[in-house]
XYZ file of C-alpha atoms in Angstrom:
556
model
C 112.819 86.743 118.771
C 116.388 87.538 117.974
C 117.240 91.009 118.285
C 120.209 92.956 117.363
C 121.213 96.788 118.641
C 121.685 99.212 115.516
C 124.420 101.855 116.034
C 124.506 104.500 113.559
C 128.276 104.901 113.901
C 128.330 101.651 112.118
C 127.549 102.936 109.023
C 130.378 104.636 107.542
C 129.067 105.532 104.270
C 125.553 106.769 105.578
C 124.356 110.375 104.478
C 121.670 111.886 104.032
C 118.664 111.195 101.943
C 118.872 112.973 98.531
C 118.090 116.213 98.139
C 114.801 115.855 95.731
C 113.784 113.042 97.915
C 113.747 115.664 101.087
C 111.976 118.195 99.007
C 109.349 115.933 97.439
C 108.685 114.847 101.273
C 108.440 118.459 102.572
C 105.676 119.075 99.819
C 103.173 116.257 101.894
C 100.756 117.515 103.828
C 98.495 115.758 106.363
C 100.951 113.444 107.680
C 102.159 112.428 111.132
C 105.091 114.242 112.640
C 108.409 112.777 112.127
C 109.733 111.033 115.112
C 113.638 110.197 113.601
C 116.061 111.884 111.840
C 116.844 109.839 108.534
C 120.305 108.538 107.204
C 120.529 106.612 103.861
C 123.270 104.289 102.528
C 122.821 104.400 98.910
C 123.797 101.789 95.783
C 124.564 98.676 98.074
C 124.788 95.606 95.915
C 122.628 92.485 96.778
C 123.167 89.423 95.054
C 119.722 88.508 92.885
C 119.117 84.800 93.137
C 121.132 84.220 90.239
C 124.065 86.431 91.500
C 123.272 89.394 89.501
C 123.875 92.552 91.513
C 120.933 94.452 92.536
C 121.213 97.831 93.528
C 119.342 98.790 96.906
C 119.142 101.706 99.146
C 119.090 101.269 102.730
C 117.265 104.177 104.667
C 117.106 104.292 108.652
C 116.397 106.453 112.194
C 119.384 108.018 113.289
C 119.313 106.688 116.554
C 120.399 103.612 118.596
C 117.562 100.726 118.864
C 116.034 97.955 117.227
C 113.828 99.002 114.669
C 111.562 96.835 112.091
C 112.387 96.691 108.477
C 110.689 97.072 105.798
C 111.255 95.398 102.244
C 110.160 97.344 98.789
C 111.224 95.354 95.704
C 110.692 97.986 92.387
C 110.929 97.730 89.156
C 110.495 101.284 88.571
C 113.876 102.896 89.513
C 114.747 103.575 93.690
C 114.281 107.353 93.546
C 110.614 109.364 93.139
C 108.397 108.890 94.511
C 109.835 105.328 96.379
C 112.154 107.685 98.289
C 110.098 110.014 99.690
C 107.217 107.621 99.860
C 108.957 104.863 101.201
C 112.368 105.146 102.343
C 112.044 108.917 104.181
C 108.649 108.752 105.440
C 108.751 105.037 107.011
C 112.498 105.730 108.435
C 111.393 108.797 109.798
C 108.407 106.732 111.755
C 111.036 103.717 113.307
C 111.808 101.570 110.631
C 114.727 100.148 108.319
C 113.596 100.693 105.278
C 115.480 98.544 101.879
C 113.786 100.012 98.691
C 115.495 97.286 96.095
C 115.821 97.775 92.078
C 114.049 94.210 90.684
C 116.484 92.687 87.954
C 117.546 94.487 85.017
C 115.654 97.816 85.946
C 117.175 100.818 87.369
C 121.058 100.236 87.440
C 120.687 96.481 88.397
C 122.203 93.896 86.594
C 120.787 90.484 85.069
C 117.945 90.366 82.216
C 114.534 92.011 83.493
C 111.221 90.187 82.923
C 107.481 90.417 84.507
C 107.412 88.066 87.126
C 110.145 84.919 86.630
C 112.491 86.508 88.914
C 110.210 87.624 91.231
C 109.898 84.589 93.893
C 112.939 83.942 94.355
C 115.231 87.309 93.952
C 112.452 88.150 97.009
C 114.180 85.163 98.942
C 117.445 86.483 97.605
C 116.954 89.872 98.860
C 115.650 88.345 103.081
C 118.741 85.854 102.618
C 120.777 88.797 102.599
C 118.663 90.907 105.129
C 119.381 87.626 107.734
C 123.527 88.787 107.419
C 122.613 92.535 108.069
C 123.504 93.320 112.217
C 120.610 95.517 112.568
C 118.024 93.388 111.069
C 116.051 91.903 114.229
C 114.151 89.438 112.334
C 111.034 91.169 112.061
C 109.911 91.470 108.594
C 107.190 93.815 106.756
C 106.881 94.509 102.849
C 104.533 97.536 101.132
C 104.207 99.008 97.964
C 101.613 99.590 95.123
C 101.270 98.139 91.750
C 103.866 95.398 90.464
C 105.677 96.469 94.002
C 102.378 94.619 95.080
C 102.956 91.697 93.165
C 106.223 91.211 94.248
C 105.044 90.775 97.655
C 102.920 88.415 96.638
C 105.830 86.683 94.974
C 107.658 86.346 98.164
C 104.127 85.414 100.062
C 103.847 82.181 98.099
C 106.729 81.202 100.135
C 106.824 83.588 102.736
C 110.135 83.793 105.273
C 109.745 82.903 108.684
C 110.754 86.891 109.793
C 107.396 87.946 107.528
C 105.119 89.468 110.182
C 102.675 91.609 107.446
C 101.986 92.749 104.213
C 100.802 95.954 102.795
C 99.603 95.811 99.754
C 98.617 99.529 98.077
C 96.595 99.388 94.636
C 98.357 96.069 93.592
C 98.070 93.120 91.408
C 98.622 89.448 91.452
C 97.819 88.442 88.070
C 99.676 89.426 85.483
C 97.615 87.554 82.520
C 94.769 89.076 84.070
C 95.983 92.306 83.866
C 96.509 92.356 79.961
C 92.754 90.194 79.483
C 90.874 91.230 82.775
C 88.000 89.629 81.331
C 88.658 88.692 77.612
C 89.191 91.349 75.495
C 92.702 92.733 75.481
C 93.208 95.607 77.786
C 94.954 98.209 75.072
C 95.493 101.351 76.614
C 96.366 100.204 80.314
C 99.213 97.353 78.817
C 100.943 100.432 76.900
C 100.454 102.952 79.706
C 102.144 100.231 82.029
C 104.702 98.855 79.701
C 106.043 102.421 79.110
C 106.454 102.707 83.184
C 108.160 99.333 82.841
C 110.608 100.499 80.520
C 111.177 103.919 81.210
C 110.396 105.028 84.951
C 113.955 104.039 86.605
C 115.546 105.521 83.925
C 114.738 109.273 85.558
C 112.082 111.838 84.865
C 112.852 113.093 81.200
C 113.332 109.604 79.728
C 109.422 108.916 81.241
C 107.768 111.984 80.377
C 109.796 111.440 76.380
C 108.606 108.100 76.416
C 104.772 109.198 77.755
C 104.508 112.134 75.389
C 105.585 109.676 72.641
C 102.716 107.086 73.000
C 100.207 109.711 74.164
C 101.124 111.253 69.818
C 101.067 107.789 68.443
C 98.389 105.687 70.663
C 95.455 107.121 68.027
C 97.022 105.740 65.346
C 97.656 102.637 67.513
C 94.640 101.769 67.798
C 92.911 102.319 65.017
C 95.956 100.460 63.232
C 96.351 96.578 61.951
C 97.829 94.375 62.994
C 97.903 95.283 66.399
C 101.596 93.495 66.813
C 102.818 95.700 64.728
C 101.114 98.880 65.283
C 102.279 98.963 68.775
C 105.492 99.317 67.860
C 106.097 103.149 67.228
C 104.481 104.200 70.435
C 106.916 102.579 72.684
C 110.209 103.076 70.290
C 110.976 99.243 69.178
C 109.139 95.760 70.119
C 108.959 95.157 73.732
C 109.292 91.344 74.200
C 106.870 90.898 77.185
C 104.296 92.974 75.201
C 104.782 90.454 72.078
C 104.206 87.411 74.563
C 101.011 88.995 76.154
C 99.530 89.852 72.395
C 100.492 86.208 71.098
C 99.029 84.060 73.791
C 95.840 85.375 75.201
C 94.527 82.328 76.810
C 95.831 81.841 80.325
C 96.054 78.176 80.360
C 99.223 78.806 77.709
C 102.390 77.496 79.033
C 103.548 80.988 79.134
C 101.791 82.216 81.832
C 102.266 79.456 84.357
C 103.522 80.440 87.700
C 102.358 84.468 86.447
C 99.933 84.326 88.905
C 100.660 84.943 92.465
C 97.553 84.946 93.805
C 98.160 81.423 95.190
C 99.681 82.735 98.237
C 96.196 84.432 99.294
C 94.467 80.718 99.005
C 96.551 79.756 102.100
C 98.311 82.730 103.856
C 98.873 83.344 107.514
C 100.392 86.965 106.691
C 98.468 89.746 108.194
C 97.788 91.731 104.778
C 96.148 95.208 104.806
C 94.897 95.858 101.002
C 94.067 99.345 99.563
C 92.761 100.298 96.472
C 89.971 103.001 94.550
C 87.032 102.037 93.378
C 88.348 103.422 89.426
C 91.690 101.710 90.585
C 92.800 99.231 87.358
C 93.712 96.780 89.903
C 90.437 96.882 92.166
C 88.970 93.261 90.744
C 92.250 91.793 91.875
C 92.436 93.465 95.368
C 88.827 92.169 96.355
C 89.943 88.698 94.982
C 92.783 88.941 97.059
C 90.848 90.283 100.062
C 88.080 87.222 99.726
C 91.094 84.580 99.035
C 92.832 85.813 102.407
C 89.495 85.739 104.159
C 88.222 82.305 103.383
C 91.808 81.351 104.411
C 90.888 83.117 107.953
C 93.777 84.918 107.399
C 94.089 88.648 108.955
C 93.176 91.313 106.283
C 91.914 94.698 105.940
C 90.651 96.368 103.083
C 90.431 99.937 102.420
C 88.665 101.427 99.104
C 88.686 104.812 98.322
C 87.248 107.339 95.732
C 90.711 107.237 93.446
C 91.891 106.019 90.133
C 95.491 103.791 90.312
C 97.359 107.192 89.801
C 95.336 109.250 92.810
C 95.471 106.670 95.360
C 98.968 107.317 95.686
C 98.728 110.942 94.997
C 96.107 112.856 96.459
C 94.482 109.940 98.556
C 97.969 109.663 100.004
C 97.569 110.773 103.663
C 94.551 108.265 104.028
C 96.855 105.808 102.453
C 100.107 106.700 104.675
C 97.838 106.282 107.794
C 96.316 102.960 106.910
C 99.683 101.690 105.882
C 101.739 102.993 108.976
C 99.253 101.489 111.610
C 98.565 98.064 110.189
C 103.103 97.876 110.334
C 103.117 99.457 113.838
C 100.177 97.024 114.880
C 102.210 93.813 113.394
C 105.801 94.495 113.343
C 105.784 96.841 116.833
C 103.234 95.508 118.928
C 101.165 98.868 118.917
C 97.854 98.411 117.637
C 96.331 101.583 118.985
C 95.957 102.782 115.461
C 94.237 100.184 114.045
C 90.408 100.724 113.147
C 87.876 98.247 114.617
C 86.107 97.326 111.507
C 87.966 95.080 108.943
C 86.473 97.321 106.029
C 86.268 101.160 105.506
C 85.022 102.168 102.431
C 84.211 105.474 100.514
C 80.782 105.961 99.396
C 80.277 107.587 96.295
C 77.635 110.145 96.086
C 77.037 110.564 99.553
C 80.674 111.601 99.815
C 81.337 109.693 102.732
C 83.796 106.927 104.439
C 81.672 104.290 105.965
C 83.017 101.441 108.177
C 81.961 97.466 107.724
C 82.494 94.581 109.543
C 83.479 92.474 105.957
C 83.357 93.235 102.510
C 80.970 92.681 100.720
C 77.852 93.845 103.312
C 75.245 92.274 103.060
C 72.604 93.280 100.524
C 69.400 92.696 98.547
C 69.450 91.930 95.125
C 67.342 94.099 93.200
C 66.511 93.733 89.632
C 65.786 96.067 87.064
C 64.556 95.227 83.537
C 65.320 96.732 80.287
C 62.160 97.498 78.666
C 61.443 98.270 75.053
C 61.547 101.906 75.205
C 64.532 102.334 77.219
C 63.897 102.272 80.659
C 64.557 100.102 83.921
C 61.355 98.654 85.181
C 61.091 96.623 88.503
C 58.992 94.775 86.602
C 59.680 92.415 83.284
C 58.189 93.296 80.134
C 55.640 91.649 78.299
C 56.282 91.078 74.514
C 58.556 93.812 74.151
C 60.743 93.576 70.539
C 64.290 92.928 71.158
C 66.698 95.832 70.348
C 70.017 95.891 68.513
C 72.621 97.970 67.206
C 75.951 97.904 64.862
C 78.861 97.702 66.466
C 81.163 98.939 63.520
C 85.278 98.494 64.594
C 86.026 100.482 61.779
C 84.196 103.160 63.824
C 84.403 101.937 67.395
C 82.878 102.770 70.734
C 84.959 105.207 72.917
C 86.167 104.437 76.380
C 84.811 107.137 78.827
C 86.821 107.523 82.391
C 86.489 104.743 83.812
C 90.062 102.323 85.709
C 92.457 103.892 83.205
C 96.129 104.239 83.720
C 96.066 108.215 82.592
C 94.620 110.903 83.135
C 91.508 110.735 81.783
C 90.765 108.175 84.279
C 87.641 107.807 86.716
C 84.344 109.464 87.050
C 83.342 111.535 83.974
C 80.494 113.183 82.618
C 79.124 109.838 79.701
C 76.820 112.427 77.747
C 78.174 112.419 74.347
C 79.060 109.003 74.158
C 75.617 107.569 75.235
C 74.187 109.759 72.288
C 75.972 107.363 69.753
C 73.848 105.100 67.366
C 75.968 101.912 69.029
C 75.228 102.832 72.750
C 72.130 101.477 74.155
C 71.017 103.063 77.278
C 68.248 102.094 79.916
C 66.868 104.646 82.859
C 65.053 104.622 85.872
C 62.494 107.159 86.624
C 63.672 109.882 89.144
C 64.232 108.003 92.441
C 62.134 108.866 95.376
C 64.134 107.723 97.732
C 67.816 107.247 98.031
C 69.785 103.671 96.571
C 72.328 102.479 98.167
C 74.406 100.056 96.007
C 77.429 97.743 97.829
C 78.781 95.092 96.032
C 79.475 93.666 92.503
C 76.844 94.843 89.815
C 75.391 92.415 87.027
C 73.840 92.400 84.581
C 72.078 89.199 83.106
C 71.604 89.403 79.262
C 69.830 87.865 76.344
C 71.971 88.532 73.950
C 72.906 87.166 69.982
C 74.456 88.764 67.269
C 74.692 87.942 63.248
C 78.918 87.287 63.083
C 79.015 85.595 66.645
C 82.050 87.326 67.236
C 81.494 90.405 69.874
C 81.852 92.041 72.872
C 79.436 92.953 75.603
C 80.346 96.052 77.713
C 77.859 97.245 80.215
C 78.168 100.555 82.528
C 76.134 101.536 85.482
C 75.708 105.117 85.268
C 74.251 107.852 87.972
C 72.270 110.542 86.375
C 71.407 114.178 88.390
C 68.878 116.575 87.765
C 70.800 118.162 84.791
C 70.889 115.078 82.821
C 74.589 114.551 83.636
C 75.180 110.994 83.221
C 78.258 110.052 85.591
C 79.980 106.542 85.012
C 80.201 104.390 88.475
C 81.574 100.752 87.622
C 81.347 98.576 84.630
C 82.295 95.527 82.853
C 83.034 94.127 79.483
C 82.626 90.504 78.356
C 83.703 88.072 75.190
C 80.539 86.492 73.877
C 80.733 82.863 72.356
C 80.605 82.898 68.975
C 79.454 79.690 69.246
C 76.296 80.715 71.571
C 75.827 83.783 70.929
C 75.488 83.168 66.925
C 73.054 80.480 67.416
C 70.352 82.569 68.607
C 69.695 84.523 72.296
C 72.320 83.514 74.780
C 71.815 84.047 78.072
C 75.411 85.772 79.916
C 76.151 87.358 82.957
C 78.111 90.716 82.446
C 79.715 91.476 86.211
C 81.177 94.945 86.628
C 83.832 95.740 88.899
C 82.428 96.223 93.015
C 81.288 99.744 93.583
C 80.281 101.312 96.925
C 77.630 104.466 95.586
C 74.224 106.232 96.651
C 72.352 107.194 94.634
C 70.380 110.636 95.305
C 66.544 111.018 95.842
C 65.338 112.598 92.453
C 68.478 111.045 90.324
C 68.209 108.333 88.125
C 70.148 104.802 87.615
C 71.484 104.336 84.194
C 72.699 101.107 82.413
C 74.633 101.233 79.194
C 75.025 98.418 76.803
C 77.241 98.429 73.849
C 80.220 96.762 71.857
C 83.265 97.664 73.682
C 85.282 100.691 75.265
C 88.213 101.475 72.626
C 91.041 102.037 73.540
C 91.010 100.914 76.885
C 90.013 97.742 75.489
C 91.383 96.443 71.681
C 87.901 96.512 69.499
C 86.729 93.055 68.399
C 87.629 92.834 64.594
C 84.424 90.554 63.921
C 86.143 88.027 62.857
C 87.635 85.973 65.512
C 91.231 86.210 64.358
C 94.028 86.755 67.084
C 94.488 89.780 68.430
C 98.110 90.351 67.654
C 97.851 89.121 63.796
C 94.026 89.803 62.668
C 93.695 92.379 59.692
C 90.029 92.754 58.901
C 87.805 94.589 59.864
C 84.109 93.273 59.792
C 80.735 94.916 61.530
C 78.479 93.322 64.122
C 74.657 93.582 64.689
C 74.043 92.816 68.591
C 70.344 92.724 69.615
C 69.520 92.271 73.081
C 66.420 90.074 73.573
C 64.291 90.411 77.207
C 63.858 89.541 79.601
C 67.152 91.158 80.411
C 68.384 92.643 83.721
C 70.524 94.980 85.849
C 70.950 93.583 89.094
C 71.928 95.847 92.245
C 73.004 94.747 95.910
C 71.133 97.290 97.507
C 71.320 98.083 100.633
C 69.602 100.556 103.856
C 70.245 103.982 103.598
């Protein structure tokens, strides 16, 4: 390994970290003591593959040594919370730390877009690390969210000096992001395209920019065509939000080399993976996680009770550790921190981390069957009349909770909405013992409607003693107009994975109905694209039976 001796003195223009950076850091709690004084050069200009300058910060111990570095690529500005986060609290722990703006985001030059630039202004950015006297040669990356994909940008090549990943609530796919199973994902693509645009550009130009869509996003979406109604919320058209409305199927030109995923199919990168189990990227960590398994690749996978936004907020000491010994373990030699089982997940209801030798444990499927009268039966039902209901987009089904960019994200109380007219809903009798449930919930459906043109969503539900009915994964799915016009169809409707117990004397609760609005654009009924359609036109969806939930259940 080549190895080079990092003198402080050599950095003339180092100071200290800002200010706000230093305070935000003092306000952590929970976290390991520092072990370094921190210096910071600020506003160095790398050359992006291309040439354009990109601005980077370069934070470091205060001491003589050879320390590890660390590589965050961001298109989200280089200040809070990266510095804190990233640049203070990593430096302070032994390592060189180079938070980087991505192209044409927050003061760096060129023409910013999604994911083109990604690849390669990644090998830009290590060409340049290579020419740096203290860089030894050892090379980690971390971040969450598109600071995840742009690992996985520079993974599909990786550099030689790339000794592990760590990859916190992140994506690979950006397609699947905006259509994470068909229907387009509405509220999420405006929540994130505001961040795009707006979060290096400091704190009052985000919060104007979030209070702006959080007025106009009613109108949004109840608004056609959806191409233009956008346009309002986020102050003028937004190119790479015109390109994801226009060209919703995947195999469009547009979207090749959008997904980075590739680099899991065939990685020799130690990656650790973290996400929540309401996280809006948690389908495409435990794709990642399975990819870099069947590759035999070494991964670790931590899920906890959080949304996108908590992870990195209050599940943030649980996060630090995790991060800081899978980098000690890989890029120091010091694994004493590591955990000995690959998987540690958070149970929901029991309240309680459990550890696993692999994701997912093994379980037993269990089926439950819708009946006639609204219950889940362990056994099928015999002649039971079908059910339907309207699903009316002039009128559509809320979203509840649920992987949301904002606030109103994650568990919440599903009461109200399951008293709609368009919500069918399907209970067990009080358990009498408790359920265990590890793994990816489906459900397997007989389903047709009149138009042809609908969408399934399904929710798995836990319901206490008080009748609250609290939302724990779900799932939404485009039905074939083709199939599902012609008479019954029979579709599988997967939710997202979900780690939960359910109580002794609760019940399980499935929900079936149209679609969650906004978090997902309603189906107009009539087939028409999603950035151009203009009518409006009502849906009759009967479910026929047998139909089925289906649990991986597992031992108490």
């Amino acid at each position: 390994m080549t190895t080079a001796t990092h003198h402080t003195s050599a950095h003339s223009a180092a100071k200290k970290p800002p200010l706000l950076a230093r305070a935000v850091r003092r306000t952590w709690r929970g976290l390991p003591p520092r072990q370094y004084d921190v210096l910071c050069e600020r506003g160095l200009v790398v050359p992006a593959a291309d040439g354009s300058p990109l601005l980077t910060d370069h934070y470091f111990p205060r001491a003589d040594g050879d320390f590890p570095t660390l590589l965050v690529r961001s298109p989200y500005g280089r200040g809070i919370p990266w510095a804190p986060m990233f640049g203070l609290l990593f430096a302070e722990q032994g390592f060189h730390v180079v938070l980087q703006s991505a192209r044409g985001t927050g003061g760096s030059g060129g023409e910013y877009a999604l994911w083109q630039h990604e690849a390669a202004d990644g090998q830009a950015a290590v060409a340049w690390l290579r020419e740096q006297p203290w860089f030894t040669r050892v090379l980690g990356t971390i971040g969450p969210s598109a600071l995840g994909y742009a690992q996985w940008a520079l993974a599909a090549d990786p550099p030689p000096e790339l000794r592990a990943m760590v990859v916190q609530v992140g994506l690979h796919d950006i397609h699947g992001f905006f259509y994470p199973s068909g229907p387009f994902a509405l509220e999420n693509s405006l929540v994130s395209a505001v961040g795009r645009l707006h979060y290096g550009r400091g704190a009052l130009a985000m919060v104007r920019a979030a209070l702006r869509l959080q007025r106009q996003l009613p109108r949004i979406a109840r608004t056609l065509p959806l191409g233009e109604a956008y346009v309002p919320g986020l102050g003028g058209r937004v190119p790479f939000l015109d390109e994801a409305l226009s060209r919703p199927d995947p195999d469009d030109a547009h979207w090749r080399g959008a997904d980075a995923g590739v680099a899991a199919v065939r990685s020799t990168v130690p990656t650790s993976l973290i996400t929540g189990w309401y996280d809006v990227c948690l389908d495409q960590t435990m794709q990642q996680y399975d990819r870099l398994r069947r590759a035999g690749c070494d991964a670790a996978l931590l899920v906890g009770p959080w949304t996108h936004n908590t992870a990195m907020q209050q599940g943030w000491p649980e996060v630090f550790a995790e991060s800081l010994a899978w980098l000690r373990a890989h890029l120091c030699d010091d694994p004493s921190g590591l955990r000995e089982a690959r998987a540690r997940v958070h149970v929901g209801g029991r309240q309680e981390w459990r550890d696993l030798p692999d994701w997912p444990p093994a379980a037993t499927d269990r089926r439950w069957y819708l009946t006639g009268d609204g219950l889940l039966s362990d056994r099928a039902p015999e002649a039971a009349p079908p059910l339907s209901f309207r699903y009316d987009p002039a009128d559509p089904t809320p979203s509840v909770g649920g992987p949301l960019l904002s606030r109103t994200a994650g568990p919440r109380d599903n009461a109200a909405l399951e008293a709609r007219g368009d919500v069918l809903t399907f209970t067990t009798p009080p358990l009498t013992e408790p359920a265990d449930v590890l793994g990816t919930v489906g459900v397997d459906l007989r389903v047709g409607t009149d138009t042809g043109h609908a969408d399934v969503f399904v929710r798995l539900c836990d319901v206490d003693e008080r009748g609250r009915s609290v939302n724990v994964c779900d799932g939404i799915r485009r039905l074939d107009p083709a199939t599902a016009a012609a008479g019954p169809a029979e579709v599988t409707v997967e939710m997202s994975p979900t780690a939960h117990s359910f109580a002794a004397g609760h019940r399980i609760r499935l929900q079936v109905s149209g679609g969650a609005h906004p978090r997902f654009a309603r189906n107009t009924g009539t087939g028409e694209p999603p950035a151009t359609a203009t009518r409006l036109v009502p849906t009759e969806i009967t479910v026929h039976h047998p139909s089925a939930l289906v649990l991986p259940q597992t031992n108490p």
